[in-house]
PDB file of C-alpha atoms in Angstrom:
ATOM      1  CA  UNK A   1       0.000   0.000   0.000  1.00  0.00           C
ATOM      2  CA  UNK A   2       2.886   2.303   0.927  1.00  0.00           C
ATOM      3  CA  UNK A   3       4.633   1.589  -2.558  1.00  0.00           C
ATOM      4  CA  UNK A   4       1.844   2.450  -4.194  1.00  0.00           C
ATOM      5  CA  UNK A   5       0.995   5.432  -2.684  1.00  0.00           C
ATOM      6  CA  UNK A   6       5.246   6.118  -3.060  1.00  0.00           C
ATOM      7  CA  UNK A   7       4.686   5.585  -7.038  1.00  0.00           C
ATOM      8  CA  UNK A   8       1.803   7.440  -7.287  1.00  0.00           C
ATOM      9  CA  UNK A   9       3.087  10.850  -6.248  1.00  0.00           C
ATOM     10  CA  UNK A  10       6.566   9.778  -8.408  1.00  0.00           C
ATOM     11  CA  UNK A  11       4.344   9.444 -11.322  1.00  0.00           C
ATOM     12  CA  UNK A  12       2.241  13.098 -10.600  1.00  0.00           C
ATOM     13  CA  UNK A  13       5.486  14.611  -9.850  1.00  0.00           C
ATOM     14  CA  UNK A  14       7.295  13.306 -13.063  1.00  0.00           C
ATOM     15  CA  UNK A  15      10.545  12.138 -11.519  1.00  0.00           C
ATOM     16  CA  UNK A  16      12.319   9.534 -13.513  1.00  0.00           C
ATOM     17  CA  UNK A  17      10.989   7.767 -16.578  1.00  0.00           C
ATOM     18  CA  UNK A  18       7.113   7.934 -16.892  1.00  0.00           C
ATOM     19  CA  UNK A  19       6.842   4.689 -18.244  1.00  0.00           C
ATOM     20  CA  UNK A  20       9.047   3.107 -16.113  1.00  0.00           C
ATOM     21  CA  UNK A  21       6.858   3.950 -12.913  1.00  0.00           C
ATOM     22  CA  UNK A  22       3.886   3.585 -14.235  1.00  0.00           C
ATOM     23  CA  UNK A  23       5.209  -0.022 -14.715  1.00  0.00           C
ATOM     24  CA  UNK A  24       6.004  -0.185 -11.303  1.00  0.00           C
ATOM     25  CA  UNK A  25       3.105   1.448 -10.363  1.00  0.00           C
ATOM     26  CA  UNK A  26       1.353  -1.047 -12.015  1.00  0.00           C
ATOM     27  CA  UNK A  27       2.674  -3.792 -10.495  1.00  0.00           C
ATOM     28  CA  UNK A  28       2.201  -3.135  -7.194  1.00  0.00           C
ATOM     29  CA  UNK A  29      -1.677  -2.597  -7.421  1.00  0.00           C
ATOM     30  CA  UNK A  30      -1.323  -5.438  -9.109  1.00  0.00           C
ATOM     31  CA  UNK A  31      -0.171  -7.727  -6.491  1.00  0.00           C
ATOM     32  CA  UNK A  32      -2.167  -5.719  -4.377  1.00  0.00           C
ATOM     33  CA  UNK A  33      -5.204  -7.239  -6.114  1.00  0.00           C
ATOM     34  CA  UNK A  34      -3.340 -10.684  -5.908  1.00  0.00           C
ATOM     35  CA  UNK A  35      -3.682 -10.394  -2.368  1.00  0.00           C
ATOM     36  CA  UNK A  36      -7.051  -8.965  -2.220  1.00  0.00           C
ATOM     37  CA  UNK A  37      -7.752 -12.359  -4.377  1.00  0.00           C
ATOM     38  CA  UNK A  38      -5.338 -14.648  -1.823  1.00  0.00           C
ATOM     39  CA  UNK A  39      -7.848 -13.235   1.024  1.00  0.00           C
ATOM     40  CA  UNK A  40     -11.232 -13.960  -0.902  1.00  0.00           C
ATOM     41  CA  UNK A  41     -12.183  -9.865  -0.932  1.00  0.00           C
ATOM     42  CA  UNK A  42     -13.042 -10.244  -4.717  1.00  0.00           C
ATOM     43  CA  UNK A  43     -14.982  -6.980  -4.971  1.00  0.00           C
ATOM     44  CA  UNK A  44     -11.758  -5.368  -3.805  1.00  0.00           C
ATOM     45  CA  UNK A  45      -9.239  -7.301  -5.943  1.00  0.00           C
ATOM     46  CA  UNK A  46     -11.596  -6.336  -9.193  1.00  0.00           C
ATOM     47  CA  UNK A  47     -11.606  -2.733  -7.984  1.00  0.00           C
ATOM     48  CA  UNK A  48      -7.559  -2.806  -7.214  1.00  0.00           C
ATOM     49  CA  UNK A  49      -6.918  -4.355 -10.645  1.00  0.00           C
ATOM     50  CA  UNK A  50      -9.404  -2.068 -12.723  1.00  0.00           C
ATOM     51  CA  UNK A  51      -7.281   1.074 -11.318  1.00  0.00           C
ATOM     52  CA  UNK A  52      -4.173  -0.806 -12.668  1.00  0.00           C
ATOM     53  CA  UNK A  53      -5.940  -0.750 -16.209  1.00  0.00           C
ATOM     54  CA  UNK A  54      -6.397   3.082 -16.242  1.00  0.00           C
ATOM     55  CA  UNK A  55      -2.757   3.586 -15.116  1.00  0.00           C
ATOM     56  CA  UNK A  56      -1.643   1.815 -17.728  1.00  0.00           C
ATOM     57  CA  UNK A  57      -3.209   3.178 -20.666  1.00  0.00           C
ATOM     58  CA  UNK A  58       0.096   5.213 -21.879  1.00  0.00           C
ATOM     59  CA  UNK A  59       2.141   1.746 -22.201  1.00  0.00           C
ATOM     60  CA  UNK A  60       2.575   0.099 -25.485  1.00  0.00           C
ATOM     61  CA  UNK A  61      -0.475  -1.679 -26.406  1.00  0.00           C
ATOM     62  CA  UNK A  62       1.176  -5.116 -26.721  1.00  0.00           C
ATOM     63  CA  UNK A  63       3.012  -4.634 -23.312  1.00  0.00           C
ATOM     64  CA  UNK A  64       3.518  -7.672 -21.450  1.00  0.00           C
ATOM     65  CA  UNK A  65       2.344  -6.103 -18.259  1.00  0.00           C
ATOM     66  CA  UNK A  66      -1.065  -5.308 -19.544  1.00  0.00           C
ATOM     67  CA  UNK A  67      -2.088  -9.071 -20.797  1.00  0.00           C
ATOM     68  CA  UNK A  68      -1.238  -9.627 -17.084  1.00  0.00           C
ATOM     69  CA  UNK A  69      -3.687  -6.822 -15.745  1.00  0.00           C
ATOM     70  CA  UNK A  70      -6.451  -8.056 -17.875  1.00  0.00           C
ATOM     71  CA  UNK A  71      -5.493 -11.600 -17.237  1.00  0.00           C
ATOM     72  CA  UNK A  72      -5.523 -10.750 -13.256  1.00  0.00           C
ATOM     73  CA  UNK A  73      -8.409  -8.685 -13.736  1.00  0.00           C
ATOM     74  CA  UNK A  74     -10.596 -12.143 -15.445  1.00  0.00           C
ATOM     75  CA  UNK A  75      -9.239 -14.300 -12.443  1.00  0.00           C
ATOM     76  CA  UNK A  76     -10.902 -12.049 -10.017  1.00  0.00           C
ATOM     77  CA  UNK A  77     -13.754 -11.413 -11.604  1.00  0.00           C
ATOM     78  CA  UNK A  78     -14.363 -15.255 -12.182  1.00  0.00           C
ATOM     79  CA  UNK A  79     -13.949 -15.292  -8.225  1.00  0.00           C
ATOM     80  CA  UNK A  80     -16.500 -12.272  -7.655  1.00  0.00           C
ATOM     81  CA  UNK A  81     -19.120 -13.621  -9.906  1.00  0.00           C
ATOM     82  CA  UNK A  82     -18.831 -11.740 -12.742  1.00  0.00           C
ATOM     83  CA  UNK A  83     -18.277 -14.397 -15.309  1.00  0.00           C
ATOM     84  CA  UNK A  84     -19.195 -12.955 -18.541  1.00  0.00           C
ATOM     85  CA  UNK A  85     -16.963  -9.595 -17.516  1.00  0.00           C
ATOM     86  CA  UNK A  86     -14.194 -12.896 -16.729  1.00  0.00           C
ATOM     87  CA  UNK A  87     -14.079 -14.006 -19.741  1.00  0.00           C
ATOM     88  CA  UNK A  88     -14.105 -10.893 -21.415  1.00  0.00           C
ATOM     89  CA  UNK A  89     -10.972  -9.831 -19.395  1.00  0.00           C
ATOM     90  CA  UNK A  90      -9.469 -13.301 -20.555  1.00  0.00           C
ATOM     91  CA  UNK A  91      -9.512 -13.002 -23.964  1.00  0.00           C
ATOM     92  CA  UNK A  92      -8.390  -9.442 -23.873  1.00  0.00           C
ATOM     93  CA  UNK A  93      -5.173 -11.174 -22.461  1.00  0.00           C
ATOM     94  CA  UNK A  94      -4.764 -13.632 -25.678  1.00  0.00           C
ATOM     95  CA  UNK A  95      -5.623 -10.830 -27.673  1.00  0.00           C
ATOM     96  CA  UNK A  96      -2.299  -8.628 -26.140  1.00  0.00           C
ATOM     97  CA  UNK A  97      -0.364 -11.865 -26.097  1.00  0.00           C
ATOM     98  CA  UNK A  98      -0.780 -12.573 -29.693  1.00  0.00           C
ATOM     99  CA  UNK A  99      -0.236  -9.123 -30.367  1.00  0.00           C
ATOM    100  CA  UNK A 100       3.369  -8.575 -29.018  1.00  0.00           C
ATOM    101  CA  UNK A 101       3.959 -12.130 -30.527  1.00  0.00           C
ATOM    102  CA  UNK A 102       3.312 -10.878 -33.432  1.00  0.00           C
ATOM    103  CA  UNK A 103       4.943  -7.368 -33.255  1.00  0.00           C
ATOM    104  CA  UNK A 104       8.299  -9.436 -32.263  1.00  0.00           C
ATOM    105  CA  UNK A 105       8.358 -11.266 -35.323  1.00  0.00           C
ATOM    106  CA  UNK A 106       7.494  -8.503 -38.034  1.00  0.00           C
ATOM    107  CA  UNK A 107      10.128  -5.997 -36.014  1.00  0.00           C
ATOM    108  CA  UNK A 108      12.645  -9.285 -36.533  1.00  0.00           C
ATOM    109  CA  UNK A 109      11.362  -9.357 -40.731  1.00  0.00           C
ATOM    110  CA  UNK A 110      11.450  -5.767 -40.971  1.00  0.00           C
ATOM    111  CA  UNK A 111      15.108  -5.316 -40.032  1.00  0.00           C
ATOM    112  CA  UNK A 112      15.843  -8.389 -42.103  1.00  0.00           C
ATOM    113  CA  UNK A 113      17.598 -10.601 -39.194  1.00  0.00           C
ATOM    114  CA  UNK A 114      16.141 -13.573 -37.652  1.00  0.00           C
ATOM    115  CA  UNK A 115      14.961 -12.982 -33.874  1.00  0.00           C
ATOM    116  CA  UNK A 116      17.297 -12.798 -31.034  1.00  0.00           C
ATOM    117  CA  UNK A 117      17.779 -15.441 -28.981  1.00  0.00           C
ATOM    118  CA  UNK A 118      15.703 -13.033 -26.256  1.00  0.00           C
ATOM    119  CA  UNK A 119      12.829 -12.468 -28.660  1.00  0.00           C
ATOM    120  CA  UNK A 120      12.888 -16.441 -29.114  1.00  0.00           C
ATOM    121  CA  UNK A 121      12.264 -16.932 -25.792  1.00  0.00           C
ATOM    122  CA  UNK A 122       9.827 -14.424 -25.109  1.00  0.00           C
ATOM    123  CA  UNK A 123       7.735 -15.605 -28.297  1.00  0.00           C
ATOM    124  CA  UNK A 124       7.551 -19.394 -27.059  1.00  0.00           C
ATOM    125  CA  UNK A 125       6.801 -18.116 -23.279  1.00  0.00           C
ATOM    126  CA  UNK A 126       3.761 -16.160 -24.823  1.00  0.00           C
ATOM    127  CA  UNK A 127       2.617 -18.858 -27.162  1.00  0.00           C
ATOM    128  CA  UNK A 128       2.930 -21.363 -24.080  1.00  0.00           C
ATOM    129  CA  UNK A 129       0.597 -18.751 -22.216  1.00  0.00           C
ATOM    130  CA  UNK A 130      -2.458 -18.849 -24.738  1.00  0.00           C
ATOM    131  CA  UNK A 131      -3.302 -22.283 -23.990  1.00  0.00           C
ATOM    132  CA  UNK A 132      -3.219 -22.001 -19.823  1.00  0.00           C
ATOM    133  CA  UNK A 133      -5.617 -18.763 -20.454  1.00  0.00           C
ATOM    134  CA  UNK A 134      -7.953 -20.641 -22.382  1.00  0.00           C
ATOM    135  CA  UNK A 135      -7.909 -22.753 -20.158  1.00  0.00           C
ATOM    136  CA  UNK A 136      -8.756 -20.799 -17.917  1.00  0.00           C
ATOM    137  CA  UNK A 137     -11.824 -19.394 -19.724  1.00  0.00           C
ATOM    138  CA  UNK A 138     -13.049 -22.909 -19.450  1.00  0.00           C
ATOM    139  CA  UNK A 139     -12.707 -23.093 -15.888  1.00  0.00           C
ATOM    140  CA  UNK A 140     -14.705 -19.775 -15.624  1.00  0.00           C
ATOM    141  CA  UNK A 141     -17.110 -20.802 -17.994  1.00  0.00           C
ATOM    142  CA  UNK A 142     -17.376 -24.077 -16.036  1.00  0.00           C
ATOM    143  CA  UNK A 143     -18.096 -21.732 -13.059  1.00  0.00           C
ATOM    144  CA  UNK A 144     -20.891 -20.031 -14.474  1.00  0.00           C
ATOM    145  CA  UNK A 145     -22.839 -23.474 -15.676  1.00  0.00           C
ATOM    146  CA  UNK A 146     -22.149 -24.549 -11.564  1.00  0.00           C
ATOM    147  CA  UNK A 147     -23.787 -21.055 -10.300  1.00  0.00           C
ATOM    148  CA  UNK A 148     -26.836 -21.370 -12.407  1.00  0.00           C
ATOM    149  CA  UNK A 149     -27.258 -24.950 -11.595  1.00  0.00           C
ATOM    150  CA  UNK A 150     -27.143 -24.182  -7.999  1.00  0.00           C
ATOM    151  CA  UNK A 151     -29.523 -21.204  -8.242  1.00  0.00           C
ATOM    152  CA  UNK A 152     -32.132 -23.337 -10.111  1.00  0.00           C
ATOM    153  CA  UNK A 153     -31.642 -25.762  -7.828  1.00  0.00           C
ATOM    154  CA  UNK A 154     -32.361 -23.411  -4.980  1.00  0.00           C
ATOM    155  CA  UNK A 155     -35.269 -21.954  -6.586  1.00  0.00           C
ATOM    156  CA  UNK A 156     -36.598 -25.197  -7.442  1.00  0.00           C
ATOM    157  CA  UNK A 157     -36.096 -26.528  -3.407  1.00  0.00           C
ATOM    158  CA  UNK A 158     -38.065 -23.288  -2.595  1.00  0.00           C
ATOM    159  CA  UNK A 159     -41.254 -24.017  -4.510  1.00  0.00           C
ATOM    160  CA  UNK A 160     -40.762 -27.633  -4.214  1.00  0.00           C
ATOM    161  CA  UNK A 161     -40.944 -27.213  -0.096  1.00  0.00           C
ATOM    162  CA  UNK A 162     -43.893 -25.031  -0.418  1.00  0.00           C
ATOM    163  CA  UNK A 163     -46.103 -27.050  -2.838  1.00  0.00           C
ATOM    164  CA  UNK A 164     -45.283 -29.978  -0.615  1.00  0.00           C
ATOM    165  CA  UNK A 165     -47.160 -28.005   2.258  1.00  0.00           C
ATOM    166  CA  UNK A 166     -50.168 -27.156   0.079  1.00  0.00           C
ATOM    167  CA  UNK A 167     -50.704 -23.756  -0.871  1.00  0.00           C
ATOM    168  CA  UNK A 168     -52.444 -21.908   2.185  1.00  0.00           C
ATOM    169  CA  UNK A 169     -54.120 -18.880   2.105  1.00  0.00           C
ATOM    170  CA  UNK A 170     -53.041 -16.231   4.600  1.00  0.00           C
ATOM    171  CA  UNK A 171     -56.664 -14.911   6.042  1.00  0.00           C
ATOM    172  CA  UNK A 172     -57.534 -19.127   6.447  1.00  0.00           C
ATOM    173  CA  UNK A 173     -54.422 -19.445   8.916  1.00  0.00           C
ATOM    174  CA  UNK A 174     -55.565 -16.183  10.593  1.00  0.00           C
ATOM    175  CA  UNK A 175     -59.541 -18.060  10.607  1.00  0.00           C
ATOM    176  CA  UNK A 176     -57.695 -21.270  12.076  1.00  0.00           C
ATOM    177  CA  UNK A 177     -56.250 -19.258  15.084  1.00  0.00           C
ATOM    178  CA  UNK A 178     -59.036 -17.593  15.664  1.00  0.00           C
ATOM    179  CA  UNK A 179     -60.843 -20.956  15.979  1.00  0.00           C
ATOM    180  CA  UNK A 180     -58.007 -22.489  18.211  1.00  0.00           C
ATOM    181  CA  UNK A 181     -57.825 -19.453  20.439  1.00  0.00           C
ATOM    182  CA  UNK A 182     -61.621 -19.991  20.780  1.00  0.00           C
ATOM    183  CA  UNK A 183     -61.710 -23.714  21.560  1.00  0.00           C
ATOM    184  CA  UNK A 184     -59.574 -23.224  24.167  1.00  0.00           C
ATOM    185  CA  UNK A 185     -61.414 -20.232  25.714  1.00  0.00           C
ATOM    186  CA  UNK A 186     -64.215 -22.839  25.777  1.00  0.00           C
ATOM    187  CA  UNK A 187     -62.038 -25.474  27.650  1.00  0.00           C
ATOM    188  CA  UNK A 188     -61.121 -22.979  29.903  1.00  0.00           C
ATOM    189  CA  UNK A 189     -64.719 -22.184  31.159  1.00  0.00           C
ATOM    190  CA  UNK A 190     -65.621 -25.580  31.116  1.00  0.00           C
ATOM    191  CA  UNK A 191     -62.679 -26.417  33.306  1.00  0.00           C
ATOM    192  CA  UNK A 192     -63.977 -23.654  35.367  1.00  0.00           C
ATOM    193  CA  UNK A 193     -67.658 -24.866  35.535  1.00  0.00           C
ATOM    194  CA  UNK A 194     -66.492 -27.887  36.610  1.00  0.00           C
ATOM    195  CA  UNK A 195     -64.572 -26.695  39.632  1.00  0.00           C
ATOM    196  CA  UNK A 196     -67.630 -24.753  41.070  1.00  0.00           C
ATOM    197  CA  UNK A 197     -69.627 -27.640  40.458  1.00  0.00           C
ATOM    198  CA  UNK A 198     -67.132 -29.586  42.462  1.00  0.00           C
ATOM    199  CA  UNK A 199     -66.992 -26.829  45.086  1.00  0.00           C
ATOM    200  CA  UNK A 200     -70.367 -26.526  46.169  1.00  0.00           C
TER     201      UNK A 200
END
């Protein structure tokens, strides 16, 4: 919390390279909203991870960092219940991914050279991401299907348990106290008949 309030007024300020802090900014909201996610406060990991998204609007579209804000940003939501947002946020992260994939090989055919050993790595790291986020979109997807079959099932256990009991109408349960209460009034003075008789 401290670093981010630290990189915050760094970034407002303009000391050092904008860029740079935003990155850094960036990442520490974002682990922020890792921990927000650790300690099951969804609402506050999604709200901690959509800042992160605005702060990082000025990086290069294809930036590594932001496939893992909107990847971050689906995990939580899947979590908080938001599952079309999820996958949404999901695919936004394969979208970035295959973007900068892409951008590393054309910048390696437009200068003519093959890519360096770096880019090499960094392309088959990406590519090896794609199929864990899909994966993951199946998972949320997975969750959705279990939500709505638990909320039908609750809704169906509601007027299941109530058409078991018959329907009753409200002023005939008021009648039926009325009744009790008066049967009861009648043992009473019975009861109290009785002990007279007995008496004299």
């Amino acid at each position: 919390e401290l670093a981010k309030v630290v990189y915050t007024k760094q970034v407002e300020s303009g000391e050092g390279t904008k860029i740079e802090l935003e990155e850094r900014l960036c990442s520490t909201i974002l682990t922020l909203g890792e921990v927000s996610i650790e300690n099951e406060n969804y609402s506050q990991a999604v709200e901690d991870i959509q800042l992160c998204i605005k702060k990082v609007k000025s990086l290069p579209k294809d930036s590594r960092i932001i496939a893992e804000v909107h990847y971050q940003l689906g995990v939580a939501q899947g979590f908080h219940s938001k599952f079309d947002e999820a996958v949404e946020s999901l695919n936004s992260a394969i979208s970035i991914i295959k973007e900068r994939t892409k951008n590393i090989k054309e910048g390696a055919k437009s200068s003519k050279k093959s890519p360096s050993k770096e880019e090499k790595i960094e392309i088959t790291e990406l590519e090896a991401l794609i199929p864990e986020i899909e994966e993951k979109i199946a998972d949320t997807k997975d969750m959705k299907k279990e939500a709505e079959a638990k909320t039908k099932e609750g809704a169906n256990g509601i007027t299941s348990s109530s058409t078991e009991g018959g329907s009753k109408n409200v002023s005939s349960i008021s009648v039926k106290r009325k009744v009790e209460d008066d049967d009861s009034k009648n043992k009473k003075f019975v009861s109290d008949k009785e002990k007279t008789a007995a008496a004299s």
